[in-house]
Amino acid sequence: MDMGRESRWEKDAMTVEIVFALVTAVVLAGAVFAVALVLVLVFDLAGSASKGVLTGGALVGAAAGVGRLVRVLYRFDAERRSGN
């Protein structure tokens, strides 16, 4: 780096990494929720059981998405700081 200032290439790399992290986090969260939805449809759950499974799927999906987002951005920052 140049005296603490980031070059245009580094800013572009950060932007690409942030978009990648967001897109993969959303896809992962959607996939986890889709699994819960499929379970509700396959087992023909109704009422509070289906609501509980879908709520659980949404919560687990959100947690998985946030975890993915943090993991990707942390890994990028660690690689950037090490100079790789």
Short mmCIF file of C-alpha atoms in Angstrom, two decimals:
data_model
loop_
_atom_site.label_atom_id
_atom_site.label_comp_id
_atom_site.label_asym_id
_atom_site.label_seq_id
_atom_site.Cartn_x
_atom_site.Cartn_y
_atom_site.Cartn_z
CA MET A 1 0.00 0.00 0.00
CA ASP A 2 1.01 3.59 -0.50
CA MET A 3 1.35 5.28 2.90
CA GLY A 4 -2.01 4.02 4.11
CA ARG A 5 -3.88 5.01 0.98
CA GLU A 6 -5.50 2.38 -1.16
CA SER A 7 -4.92 2.17 -4.88
CA ARG A 8 -7.77 2.01 -7.34
CA TRP A 9 -7.08 -1.71 -7.87
CA GLU A 10 -7.40 -2.39 -4.15
CA LYS A 11 -10.68 -0.47 -3.95
CA ASP A 12 -12.02 -2.40 -6.93
CA ALA A 13 -10.94 -5.68 -5.35
CA MET A 14 -12.75 -4.74 -2.14
CA THR A 15 -15.90 -3.86 -4.06
CA VAL A 16 -15.85 -7.17 -5.94
CA GLU A 17 -15.27 -9.10 -2.71
CA ILE A 18 -18.13 -7.32 -0.93
CA VAL A 19 -20.54 -8.04 -3.79
CA PHE A 20 -19.36 -11.67 -3.91
CA ALA A 21 -19.89 -12.00 -0.16
CA LEU A 22 -23.39 -10.50 -0.34
CA VAL A 23 -24.49 -12.60 -3.31
CA THR A 24 -23.22 -15.88 -1.86
CA ALA A 25 -24.75 -15.04 1.53
CA VAL A 26 -28.15 -14.42 -0.05
CA VAL A 27 -27.93 -17.60 -2.12
CA LEU A 28 -26.97 -19.66 0.95
CA ALA A 29 -29.77 -18.14 3.05
CA GLY A 30 -32.26 -18.82 0.24
CA ALA A 31 -31.07 -22.41 -0.12
CA VAL A 32 -31.46 -23.08 3.60
CA PHE A 33 -34.96 -21.59 3.58
CA ALA A 34 -35.80 -23.62 0.46
CA VAL A 35 -34.88 -26.81 2.32
CA ALA A 36 -37.33 -25.86 5.08
CA LEU A 37 -40.00 -25.09 2.49
CA VAL A 38 -39.45 -28.43 0.78
CA LEU A 39 -39.76 -30.20 4.14
CA VAL A 40 -43.11 -28.48 4.74
CA LEU A 41 -44.36 -29.45 1.29
CA VAL A 42 -43.05 -33.05 1.32
CA PHE A 43 -44.38 -33.87 4.78
CA ASP A 44 -47.58 -31.90 4.15
CA LEU A 45 -47.27 -29.98 7.40
CA ALA A 46 -50.05 -27.62 8.34
CA GLY A 47 -50.80 -25.01 10.95
CA SER A 48 -48.29 -24.27 13.66
CA ALA A 49 -45.95 -27.07 12.55
CA SER A 50 -45.45 -25.54 9.11
CA LYS A 51 -45.14 -22.08 10.61
CA GLY A 52 -42.52 -23.33 13.05
CA VAL A 53 -40.48 -25.10 10.38
CA LEU A 54 -40.60 -22.07 8.07
CA THR A 55 -39.68 -19.71 10.90
CA GLY A 56 -36.81 -21.98 11.89
CA GLY A 57 -35.69 -22.19 8.27
CA ALA A 58 -35.74 -18.41 7.97
CA LEU A 59 -33.74 -17.98 11.19
CA VAL A 60 -31.17 -20.64 10.30
CA GLY A 61 -30.95 -19.27 6.76
CA ALA A 62 -30.34 -15.75 8.05
CA ALA A 63 -27.69 -17.00 10.46
CA ALA A 64 -25.99 -19.02 7.72
CA GLY A 65 -26.05 -16.01 5.39
CA VAL A 66 -24.57 -13.67 7.97
CA GLY A 67 -21.95 -16.27 8.84
CA ARG A 68 -20.99 -16.61 5.18
CA LEU A 69 -20.79 -12.85 4.78
CA VAL A 70 -18.53 -12.43 7.80
CA ARG A 71 -16.33 -15.40 6.86
CA VAL A 72 -15.73 -14.19 3.28
CA LEU A 73 -14.99 -10.61 4.30
CA TYR A 74 -12.75 -11.68 7.19
CA ARG A 75 -10.78 -14.00 4.89
CA PHE A 76 -10.36 -11.21 2.33
CA ASP A 77 -9.17 -8.78 4.99
CA ALA A 78 -6.69 -11.29 6.38
CA GLU A 79 -5.27 -11.95 2.90
CA ARG A 80 -5.10 -8.22 2.15
CA ARG A 81 -3.24 -7.49 5.39
CA SER A 82 -0.76 -10.30 4.79
CA GLY A 83 0.01 -8.93 1.33
CA ASN A 84 -1.24 -11.87 -0.74
#
